[in-house]
Each structure stands twice: as C-alpha cells, then as structure tokens.
Tab-separated table of N, CA and C and ligand atoms in Angstrom:
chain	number	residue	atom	x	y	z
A	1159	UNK	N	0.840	-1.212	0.000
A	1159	UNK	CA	0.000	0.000	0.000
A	1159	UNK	C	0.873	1.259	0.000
A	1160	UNK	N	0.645	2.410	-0.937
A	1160	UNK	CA	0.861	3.569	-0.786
A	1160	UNK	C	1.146	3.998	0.442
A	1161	UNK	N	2.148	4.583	0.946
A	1161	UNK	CA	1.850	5.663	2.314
A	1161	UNK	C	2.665	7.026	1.503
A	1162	UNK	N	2.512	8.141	2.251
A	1162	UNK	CA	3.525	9.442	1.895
A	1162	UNK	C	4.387	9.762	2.571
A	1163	UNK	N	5.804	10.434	1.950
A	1163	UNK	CA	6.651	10.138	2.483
A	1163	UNK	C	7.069	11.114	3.427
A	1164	UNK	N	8.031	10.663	4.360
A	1164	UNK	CA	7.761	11.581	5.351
A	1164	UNK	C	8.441	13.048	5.100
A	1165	UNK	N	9.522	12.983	5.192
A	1165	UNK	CA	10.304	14.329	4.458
A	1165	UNK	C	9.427	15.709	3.507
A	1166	UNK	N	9.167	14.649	2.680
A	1166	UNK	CA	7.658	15.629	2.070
A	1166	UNK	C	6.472	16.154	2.749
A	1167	UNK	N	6.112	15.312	3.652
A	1167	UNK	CA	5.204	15.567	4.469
A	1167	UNK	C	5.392	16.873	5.402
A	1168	UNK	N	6.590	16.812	6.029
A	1168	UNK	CA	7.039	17.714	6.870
A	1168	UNK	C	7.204	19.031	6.047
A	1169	UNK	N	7.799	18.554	5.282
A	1169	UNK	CA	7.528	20.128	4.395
A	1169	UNK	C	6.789	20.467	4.240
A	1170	UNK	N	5.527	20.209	3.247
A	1170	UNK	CA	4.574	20.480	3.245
A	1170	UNK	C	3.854	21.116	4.037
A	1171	UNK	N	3.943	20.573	5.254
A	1171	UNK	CA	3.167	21.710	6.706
A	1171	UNK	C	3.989	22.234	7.565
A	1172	UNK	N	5.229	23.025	6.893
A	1172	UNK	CA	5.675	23.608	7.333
A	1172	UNK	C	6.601	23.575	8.735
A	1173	UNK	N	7.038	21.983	8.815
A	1173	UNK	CA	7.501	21.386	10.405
A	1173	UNK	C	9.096	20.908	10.107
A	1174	UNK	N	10.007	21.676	10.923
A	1174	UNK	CA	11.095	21.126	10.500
A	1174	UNK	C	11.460	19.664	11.188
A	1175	UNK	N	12.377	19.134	10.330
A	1175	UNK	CA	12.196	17.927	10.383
A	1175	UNK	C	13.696	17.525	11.210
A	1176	UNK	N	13.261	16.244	12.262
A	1176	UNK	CA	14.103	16.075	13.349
A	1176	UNK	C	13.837	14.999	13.333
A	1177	UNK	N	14.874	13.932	13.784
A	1177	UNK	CA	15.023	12.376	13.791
A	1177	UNK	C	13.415	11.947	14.364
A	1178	UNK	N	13.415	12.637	15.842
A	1178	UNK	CA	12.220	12.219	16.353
A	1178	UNK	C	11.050	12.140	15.843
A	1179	UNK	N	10.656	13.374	14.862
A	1179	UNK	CA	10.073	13.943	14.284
A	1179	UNK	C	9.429	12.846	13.091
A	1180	UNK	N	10.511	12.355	12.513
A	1180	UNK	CA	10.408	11.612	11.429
A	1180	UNK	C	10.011	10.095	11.580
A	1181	UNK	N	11.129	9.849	12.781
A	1181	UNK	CA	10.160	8.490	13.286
A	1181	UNK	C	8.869	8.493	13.629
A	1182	UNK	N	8.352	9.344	14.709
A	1182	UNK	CA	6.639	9.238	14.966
A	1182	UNK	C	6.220	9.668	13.746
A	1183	UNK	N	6.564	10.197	12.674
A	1183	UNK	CA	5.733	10.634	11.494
A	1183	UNK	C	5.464	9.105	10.268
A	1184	UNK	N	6.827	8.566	10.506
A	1184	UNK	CA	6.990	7.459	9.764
A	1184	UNK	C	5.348	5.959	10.334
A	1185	UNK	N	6.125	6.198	11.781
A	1185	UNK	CA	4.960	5.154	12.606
A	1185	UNK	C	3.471	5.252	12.219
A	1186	UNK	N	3.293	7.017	12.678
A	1186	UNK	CA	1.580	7.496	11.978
A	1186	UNK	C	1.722	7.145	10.850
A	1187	UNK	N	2.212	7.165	9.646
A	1187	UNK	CA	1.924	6.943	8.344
A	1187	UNK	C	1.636	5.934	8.119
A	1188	UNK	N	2.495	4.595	9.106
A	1188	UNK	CA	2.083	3.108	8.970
A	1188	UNK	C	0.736	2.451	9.365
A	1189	UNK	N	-0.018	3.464	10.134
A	1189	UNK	CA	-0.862	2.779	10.623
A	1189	UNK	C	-2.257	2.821	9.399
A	1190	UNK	N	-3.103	2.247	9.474
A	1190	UNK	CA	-4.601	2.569	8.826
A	1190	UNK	C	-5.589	2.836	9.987
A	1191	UNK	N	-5.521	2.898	10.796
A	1191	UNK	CA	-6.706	3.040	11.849
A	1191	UNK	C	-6.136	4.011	13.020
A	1192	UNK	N	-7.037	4.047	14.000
A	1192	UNK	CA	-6.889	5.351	14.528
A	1192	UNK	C	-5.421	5.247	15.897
A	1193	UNK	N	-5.577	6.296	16.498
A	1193	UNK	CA	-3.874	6.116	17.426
A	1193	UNK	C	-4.149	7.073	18.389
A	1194	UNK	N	-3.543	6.772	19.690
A	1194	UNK	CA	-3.761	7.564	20.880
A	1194	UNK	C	-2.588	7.928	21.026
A	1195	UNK	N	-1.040	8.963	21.953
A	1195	UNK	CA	-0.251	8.559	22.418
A	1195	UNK	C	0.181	7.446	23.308
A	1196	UNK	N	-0.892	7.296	23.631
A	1196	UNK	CA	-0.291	5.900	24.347
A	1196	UNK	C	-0.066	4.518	23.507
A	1197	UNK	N	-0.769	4.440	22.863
A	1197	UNK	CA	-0.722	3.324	21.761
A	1197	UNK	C	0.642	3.393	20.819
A	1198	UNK	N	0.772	5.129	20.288
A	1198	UNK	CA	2.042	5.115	19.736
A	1198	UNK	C	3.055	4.448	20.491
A	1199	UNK	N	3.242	5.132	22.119
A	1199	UNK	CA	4.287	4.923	22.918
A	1199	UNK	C	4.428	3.351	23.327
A	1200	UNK	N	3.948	2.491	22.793
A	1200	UNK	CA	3.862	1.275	22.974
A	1200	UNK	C	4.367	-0.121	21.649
A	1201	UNK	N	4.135	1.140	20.580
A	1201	UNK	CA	4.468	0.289	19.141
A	1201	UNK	C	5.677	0.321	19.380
A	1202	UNK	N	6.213	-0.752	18.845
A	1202	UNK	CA	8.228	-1.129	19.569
A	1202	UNK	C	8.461	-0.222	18.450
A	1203	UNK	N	8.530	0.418	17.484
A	1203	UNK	CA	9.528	1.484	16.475
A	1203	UNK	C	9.857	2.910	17.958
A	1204	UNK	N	8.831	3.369	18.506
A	1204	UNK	CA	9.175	4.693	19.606
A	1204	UNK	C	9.173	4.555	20.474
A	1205	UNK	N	9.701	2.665	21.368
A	1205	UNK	CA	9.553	2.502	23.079
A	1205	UNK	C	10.493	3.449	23.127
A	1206	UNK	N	11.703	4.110	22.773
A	1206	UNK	CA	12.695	5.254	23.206
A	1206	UNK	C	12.300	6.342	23.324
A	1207	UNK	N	11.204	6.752	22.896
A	1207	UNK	CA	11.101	8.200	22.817
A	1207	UNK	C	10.198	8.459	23.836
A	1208	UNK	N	10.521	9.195	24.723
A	1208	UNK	CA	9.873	9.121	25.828
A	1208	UNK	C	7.962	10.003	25.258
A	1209	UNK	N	7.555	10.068	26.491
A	1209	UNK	CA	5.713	10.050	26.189
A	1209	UNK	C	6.010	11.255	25.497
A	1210	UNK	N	6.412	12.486	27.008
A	1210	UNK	CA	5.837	13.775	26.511
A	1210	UNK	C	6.343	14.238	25.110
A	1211	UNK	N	7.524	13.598	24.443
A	1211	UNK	CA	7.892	14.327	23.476
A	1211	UNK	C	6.638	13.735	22.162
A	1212	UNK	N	6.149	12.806	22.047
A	1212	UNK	CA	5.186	11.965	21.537
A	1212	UNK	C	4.385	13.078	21.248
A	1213	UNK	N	4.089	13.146	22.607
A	1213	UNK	CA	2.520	14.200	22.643
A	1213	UNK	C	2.855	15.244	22.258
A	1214	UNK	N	4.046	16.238	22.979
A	1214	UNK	CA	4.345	17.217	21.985
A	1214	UNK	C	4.340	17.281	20.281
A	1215	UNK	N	5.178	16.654	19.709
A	1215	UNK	CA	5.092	16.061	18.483
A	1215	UNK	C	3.612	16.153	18.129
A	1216	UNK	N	2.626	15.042	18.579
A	1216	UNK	CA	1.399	14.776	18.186
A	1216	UNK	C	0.676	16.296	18.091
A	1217	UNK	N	0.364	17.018	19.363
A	1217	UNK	CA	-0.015	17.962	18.947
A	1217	UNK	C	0.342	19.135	18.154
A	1218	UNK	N	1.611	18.792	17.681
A	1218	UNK	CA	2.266	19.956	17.176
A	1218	UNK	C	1.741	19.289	15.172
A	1219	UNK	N	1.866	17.611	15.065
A	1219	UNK	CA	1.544	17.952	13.873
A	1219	UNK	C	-0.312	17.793	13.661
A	1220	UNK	N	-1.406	17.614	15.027
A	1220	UNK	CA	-2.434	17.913	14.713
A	1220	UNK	C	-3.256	19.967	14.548
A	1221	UNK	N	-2.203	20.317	14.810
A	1221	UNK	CA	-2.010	21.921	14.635
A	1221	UNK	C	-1.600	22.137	13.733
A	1222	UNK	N	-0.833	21.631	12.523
A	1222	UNK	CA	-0.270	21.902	11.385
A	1222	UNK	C	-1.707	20.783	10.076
A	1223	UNK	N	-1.675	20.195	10.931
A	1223	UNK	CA	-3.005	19.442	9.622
A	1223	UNK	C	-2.678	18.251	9.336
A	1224	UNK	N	-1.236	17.832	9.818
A	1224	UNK	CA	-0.705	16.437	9.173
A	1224	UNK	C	-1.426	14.980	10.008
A	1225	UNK	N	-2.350	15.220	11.561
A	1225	UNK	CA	-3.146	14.179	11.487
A	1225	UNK	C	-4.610	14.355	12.187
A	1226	UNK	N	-5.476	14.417	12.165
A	1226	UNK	CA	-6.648	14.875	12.912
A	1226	UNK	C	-7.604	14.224	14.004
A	1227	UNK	N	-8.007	15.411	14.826
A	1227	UNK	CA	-8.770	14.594	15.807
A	1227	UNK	C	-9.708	13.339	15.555
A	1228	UNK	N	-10.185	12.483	16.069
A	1228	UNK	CA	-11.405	11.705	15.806
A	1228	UNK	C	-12.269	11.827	16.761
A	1229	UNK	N	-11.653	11.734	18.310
A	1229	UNK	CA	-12.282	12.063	19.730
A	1229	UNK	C	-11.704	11.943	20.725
A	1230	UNK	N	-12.330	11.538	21.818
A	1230	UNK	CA	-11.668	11.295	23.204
A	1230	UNK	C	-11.978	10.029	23.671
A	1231	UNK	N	-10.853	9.472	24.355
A	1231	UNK	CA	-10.836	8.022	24.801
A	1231	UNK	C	-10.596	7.817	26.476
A	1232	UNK	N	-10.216	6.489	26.749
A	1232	UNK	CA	-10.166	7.159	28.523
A	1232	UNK	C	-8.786	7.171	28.204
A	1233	UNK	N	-8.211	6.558	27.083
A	1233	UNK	CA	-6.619	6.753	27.276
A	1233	UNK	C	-5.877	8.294	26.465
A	1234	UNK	N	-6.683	8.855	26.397
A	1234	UNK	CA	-6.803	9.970	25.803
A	1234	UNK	C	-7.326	10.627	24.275
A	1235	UNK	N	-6.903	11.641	23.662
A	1235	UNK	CA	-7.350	12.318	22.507
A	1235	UNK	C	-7.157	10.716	21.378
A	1236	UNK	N	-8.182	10.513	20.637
A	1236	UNK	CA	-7.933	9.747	19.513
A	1236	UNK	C	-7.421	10.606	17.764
A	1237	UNK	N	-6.435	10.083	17.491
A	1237	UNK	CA	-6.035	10.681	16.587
A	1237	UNK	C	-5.895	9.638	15.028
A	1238	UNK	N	-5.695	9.795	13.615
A	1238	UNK	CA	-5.959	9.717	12.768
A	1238	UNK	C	-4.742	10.402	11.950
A	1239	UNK	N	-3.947	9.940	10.734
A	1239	UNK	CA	-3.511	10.383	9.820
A	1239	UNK	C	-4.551	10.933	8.884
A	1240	UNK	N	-3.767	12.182	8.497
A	1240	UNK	CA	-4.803	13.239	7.431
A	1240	UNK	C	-4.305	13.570	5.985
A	1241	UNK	N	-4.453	12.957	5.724
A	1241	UNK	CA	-3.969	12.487	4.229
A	1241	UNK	C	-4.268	11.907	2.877
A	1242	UNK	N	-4.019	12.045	2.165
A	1242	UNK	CA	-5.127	11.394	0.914
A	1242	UNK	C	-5.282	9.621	0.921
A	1243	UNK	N	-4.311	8.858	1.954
A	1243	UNK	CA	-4.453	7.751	1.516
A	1243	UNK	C	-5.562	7.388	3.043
A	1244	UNK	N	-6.670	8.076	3.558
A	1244	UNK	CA	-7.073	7.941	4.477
A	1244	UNK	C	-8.348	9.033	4.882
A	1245	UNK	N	-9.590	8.895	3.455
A	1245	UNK	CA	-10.214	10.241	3.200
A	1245	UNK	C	-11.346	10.009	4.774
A	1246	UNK	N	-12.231	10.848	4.815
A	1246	UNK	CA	-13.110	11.416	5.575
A	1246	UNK	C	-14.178	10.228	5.540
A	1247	UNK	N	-14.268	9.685	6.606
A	1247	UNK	CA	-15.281	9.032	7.163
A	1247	UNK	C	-15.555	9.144	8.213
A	1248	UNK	N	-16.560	8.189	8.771
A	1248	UNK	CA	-16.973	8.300	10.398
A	1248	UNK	C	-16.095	7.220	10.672
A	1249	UNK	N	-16.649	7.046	11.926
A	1249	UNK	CA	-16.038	6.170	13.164
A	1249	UNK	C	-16.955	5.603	14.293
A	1250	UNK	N	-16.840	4.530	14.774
A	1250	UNK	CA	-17.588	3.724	15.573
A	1250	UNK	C	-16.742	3.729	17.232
A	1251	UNK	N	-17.366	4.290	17.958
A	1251	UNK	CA	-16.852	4.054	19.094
A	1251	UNK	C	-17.475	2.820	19.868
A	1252	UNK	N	-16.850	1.835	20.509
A	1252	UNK	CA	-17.597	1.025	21.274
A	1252	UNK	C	-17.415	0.927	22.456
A	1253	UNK	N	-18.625	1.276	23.563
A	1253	UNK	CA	-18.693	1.177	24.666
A	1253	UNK	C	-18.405	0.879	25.827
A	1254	UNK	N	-18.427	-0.745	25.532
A	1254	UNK	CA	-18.137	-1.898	26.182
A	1254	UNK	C	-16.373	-1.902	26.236
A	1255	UNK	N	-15.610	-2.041	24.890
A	1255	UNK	CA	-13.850	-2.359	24.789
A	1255	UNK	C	-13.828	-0.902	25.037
A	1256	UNK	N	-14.200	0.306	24.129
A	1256	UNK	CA	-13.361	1.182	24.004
A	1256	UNK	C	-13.108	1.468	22.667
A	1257	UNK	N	-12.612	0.094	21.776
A	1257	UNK	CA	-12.216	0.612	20.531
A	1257	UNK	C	-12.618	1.688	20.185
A	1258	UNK	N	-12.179	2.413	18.547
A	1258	UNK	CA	-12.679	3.128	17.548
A	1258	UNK	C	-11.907	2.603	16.519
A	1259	UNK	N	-13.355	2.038	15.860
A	1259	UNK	CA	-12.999	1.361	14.312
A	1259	UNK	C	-13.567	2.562	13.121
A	1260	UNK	N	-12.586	2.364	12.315
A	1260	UNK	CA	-12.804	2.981	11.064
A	1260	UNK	C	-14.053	2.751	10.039
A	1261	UNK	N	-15.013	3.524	9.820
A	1261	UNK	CA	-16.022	2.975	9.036
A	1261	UNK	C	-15.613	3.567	7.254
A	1262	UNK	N	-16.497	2.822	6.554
A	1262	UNK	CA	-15.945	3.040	5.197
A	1262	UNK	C	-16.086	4.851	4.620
A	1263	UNK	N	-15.506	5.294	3.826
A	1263	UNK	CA	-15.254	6.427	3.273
A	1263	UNK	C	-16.739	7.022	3.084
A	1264	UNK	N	-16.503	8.405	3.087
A	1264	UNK	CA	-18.066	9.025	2.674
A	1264	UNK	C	-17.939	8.802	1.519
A	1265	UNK	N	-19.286	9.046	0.863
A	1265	UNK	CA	-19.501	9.198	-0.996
A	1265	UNK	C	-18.997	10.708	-1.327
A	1266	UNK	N	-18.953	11.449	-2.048
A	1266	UNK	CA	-19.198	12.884	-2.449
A	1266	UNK	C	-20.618	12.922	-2.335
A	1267	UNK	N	-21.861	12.021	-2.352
A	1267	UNK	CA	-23.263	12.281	-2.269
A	1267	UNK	C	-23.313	12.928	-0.622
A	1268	UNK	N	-22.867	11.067	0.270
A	1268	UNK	CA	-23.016	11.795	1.265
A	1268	UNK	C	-22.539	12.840	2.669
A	1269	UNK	N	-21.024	13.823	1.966
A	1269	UNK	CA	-20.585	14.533	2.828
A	1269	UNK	C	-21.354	16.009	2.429
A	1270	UNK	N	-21.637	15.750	0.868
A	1270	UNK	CA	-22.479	16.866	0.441
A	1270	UNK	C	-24.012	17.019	1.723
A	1271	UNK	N	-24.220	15.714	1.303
A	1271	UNK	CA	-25.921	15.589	2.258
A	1271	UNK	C	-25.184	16.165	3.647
A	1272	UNK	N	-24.277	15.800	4.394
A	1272	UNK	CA	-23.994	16.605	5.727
A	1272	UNK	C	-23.677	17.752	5.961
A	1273	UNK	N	-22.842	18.652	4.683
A	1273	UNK	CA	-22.873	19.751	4.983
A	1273	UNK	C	-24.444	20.668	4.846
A	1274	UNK	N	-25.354	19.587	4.431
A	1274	UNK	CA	-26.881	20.266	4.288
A	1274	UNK	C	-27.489	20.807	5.423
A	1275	UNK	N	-26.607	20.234	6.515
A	1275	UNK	CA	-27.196	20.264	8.004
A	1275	UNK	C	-27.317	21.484	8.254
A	1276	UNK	N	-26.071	22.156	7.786
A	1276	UNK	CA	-24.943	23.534	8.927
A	1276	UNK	C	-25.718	24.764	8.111
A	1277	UNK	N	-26.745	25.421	8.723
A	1277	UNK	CA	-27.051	26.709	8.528
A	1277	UNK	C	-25.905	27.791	7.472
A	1278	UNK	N	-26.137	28.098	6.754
A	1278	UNK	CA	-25.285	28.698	6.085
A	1278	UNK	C	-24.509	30.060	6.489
A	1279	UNK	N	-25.065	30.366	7.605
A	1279	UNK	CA	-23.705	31.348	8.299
A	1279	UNK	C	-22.711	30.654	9.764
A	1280	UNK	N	-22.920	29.543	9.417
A	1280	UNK	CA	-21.386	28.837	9.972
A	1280	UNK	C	-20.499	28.269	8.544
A	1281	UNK	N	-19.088	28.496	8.622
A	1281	UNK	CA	-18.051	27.768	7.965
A	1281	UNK	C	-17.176	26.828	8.605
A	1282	UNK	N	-18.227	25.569	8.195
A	1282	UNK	CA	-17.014	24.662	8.803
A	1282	UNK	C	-16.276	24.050	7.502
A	1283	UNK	N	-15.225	23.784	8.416
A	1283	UNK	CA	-14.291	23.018	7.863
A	1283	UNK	C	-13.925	21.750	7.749
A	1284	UNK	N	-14.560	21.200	8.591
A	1284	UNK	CA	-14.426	19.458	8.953
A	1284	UNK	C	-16.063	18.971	9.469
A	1285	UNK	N	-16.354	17.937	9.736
A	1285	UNK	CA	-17.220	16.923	9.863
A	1285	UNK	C	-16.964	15.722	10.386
A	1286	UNK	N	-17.652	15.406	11.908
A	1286	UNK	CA	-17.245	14.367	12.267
A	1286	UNK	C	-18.618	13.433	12.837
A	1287	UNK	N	-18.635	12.314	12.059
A	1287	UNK	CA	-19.669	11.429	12.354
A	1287	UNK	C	-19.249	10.375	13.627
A	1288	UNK	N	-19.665	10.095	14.525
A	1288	UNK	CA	-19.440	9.308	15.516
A	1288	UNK	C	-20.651	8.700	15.885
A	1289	UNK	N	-20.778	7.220	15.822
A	1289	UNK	CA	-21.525	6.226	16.214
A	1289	UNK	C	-21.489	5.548	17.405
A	1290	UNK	N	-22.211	5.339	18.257
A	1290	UNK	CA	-21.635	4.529	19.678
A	1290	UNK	C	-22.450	3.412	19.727
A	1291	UNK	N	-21.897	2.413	20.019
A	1291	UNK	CA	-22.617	1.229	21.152
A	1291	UNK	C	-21.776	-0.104	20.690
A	1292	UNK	N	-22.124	-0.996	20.065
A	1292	UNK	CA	-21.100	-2.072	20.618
A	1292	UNK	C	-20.633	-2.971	19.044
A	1293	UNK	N	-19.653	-2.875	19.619
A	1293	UNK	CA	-18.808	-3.245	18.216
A	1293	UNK	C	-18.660	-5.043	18.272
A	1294	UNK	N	-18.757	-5.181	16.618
A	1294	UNK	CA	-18.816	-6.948	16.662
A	1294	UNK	C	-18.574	-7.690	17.304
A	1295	UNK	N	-17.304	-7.313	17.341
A	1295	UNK	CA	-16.459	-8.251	18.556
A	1295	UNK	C	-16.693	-7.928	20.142
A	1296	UNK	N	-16.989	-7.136	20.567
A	1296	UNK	CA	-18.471	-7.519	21.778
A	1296	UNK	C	-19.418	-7.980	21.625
A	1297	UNK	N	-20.210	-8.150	20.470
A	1297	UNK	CA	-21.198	-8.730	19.989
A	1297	UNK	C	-21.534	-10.224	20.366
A	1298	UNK	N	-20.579	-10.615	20.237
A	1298	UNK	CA	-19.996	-12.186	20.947
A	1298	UNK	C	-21.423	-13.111	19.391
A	1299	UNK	N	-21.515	-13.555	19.906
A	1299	UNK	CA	-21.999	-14.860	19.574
A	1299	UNK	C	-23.786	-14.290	19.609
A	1300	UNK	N	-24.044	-12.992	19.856
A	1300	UNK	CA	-25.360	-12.541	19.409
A	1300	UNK	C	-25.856	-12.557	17.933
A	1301	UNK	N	-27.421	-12.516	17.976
A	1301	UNK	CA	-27.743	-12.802	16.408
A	1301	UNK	C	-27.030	-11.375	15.918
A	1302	UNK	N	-26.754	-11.273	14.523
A	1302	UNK	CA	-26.632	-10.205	14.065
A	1302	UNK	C	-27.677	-8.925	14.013
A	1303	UNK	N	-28.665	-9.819	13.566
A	1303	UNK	CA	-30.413	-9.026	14.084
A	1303	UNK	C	-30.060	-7.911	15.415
A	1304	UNK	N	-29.647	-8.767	16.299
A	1304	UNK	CA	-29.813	-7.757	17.387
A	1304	UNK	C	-29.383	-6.990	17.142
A	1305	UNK	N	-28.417	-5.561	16.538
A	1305	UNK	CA	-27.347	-4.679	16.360
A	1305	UNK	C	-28.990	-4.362	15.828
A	1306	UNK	N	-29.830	-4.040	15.410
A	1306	UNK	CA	-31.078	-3.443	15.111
A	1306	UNK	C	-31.465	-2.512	16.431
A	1307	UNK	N	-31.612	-3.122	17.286
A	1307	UNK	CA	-32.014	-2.694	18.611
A	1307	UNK	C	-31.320	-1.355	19.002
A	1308	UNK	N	-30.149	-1.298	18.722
A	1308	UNK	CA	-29.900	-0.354	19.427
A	1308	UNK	C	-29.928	1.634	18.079
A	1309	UNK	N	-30.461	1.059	16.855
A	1309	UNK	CA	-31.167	2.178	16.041
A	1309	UNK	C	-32.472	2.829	16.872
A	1310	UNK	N	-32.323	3.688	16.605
A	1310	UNK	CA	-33.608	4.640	16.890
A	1310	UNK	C	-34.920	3.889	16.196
A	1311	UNK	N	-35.772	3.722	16.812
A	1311	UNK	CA	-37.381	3.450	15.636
A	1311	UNK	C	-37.481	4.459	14.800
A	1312	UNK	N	-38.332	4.008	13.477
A	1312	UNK	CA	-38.342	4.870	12.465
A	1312	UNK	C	-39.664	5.257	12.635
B	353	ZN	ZN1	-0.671	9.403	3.053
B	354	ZN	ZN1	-16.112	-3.575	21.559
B	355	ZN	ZN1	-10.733	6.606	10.950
C-alpha cells in the first residue's frame, strides 16, 4: 500500500524535520486506523522516545493538519492520519472495549448531504460522524439481528 513520504510531508506543513520527528511521522503513516499517544508509545519502532515528546510532536503535527482529531478516549485524545491515503469518514466508538474502528469512506453524495445540516452562516471546515454502542467483537456470539435494537425506531 501507498503511504507518503515523510520528508515531504514535513515540508509540506511547514515542520522542521528532526530524527524524532520523522520516526513518529513514519509510525503514523504506517498505521490505517486510529492512534492515541499511548498506543504510539507502545508500538516497539518509539519505546525510546519518551511520552511527553510523543505528545508534543502529536499535537504539534495535529495543529499543522498532518493528522486529525477523531475524539476522546479514557486513554486519551484519539487521533488519525490526514492524508489522501485515508479520506473522511466516520467512526464507531464502542462502549463496552473502548475501541474506535474505522467505518468506510463518505460518498461525495453523502458529505455533500452533511454539509446540508450547517445553517449557512457557519463555515465549517471538517465533519465528524461518531456512532456509539457495541462493536462486533463484543457482539460475541449474538444474532446479528440484534445490532437493530440499538437504532432509533423509524
Ligand atoms: Zn498518506
Ligand atoms: Zn467492543
Ligand atoms: Zn478513521
């Protein structure tokens, strides 16, 4: 699979580029799904790099654009590479584990249909869909049917 490279990357948003820098940038680029600092600080490529510089780092390139919020976890901010190989979708939080799984890409139909929402004297810039309650694999051995239950009635 495609990823982008890091050097370019850093340029691009304007971040000069430092060993440290490049490794946590390299790590985010590897992943497809979402990342906390703590999760980084745990993948064996950055057990050296201690937390706070992580988090520094992290927030320094979710302030420049290079990866974006998704939400909050108990292990903290959930974060996301922002990049073309990783467009705009929602996300499933689940209850029970915790996870946040990646759901499939919007259409152009339907990010259009969401910006239908926003009154036309707000400018936003982003869109974030978040789903909650319990993800498959809590699901255990329930019918699939059941995952109905927890939709709103129509
Ligand atoms: Zn990329
Ligand atoms: Zn779960
Ligand atoms: Zn995602």
């Amino acid at each position: 699979m495609d990823r982008c490279d890091v050097l370019t990357t850093l340029r691009k948003h304007r971040i000069s580029s430092t060993e440290q820098r490049r490794r946590i940038l390299a790590e985010i680029h590897s992943l497809d799904g979402t990342f906390t600092v703590a999760s980084l600080k745990e993948s064996g490529s950055l057990e050296r790099i201690d937390e706070a510089t992580i988090f520094r780092t992290v927030a320094l390139f979710l302030e420049r654009g290079v990866v974006r919020s998704v939400g909050d976890s108990e292990r903290g901010q959930v974060f996301e590479k922002n990049c073309e190989h990783n467009p705009a979708h929602g996300h499933f939080r689940c209850t029970v584990c915790g996870t946040w799984s990646c759901l499939p890409p919007f259409s152009g139909e339907e990010s259009g249909l969401l910006f239908t929402m926003l009154p036309d004297e707000y400018a936003a810039e982003t869109v974030s869909v978040v789903f909650q309650g319990v993800c498959p694999r809590c699901f255990g051995g329930r019918e699939t049917s059941g995952r109905r239950a927890f939709l709103p009635e129509k």
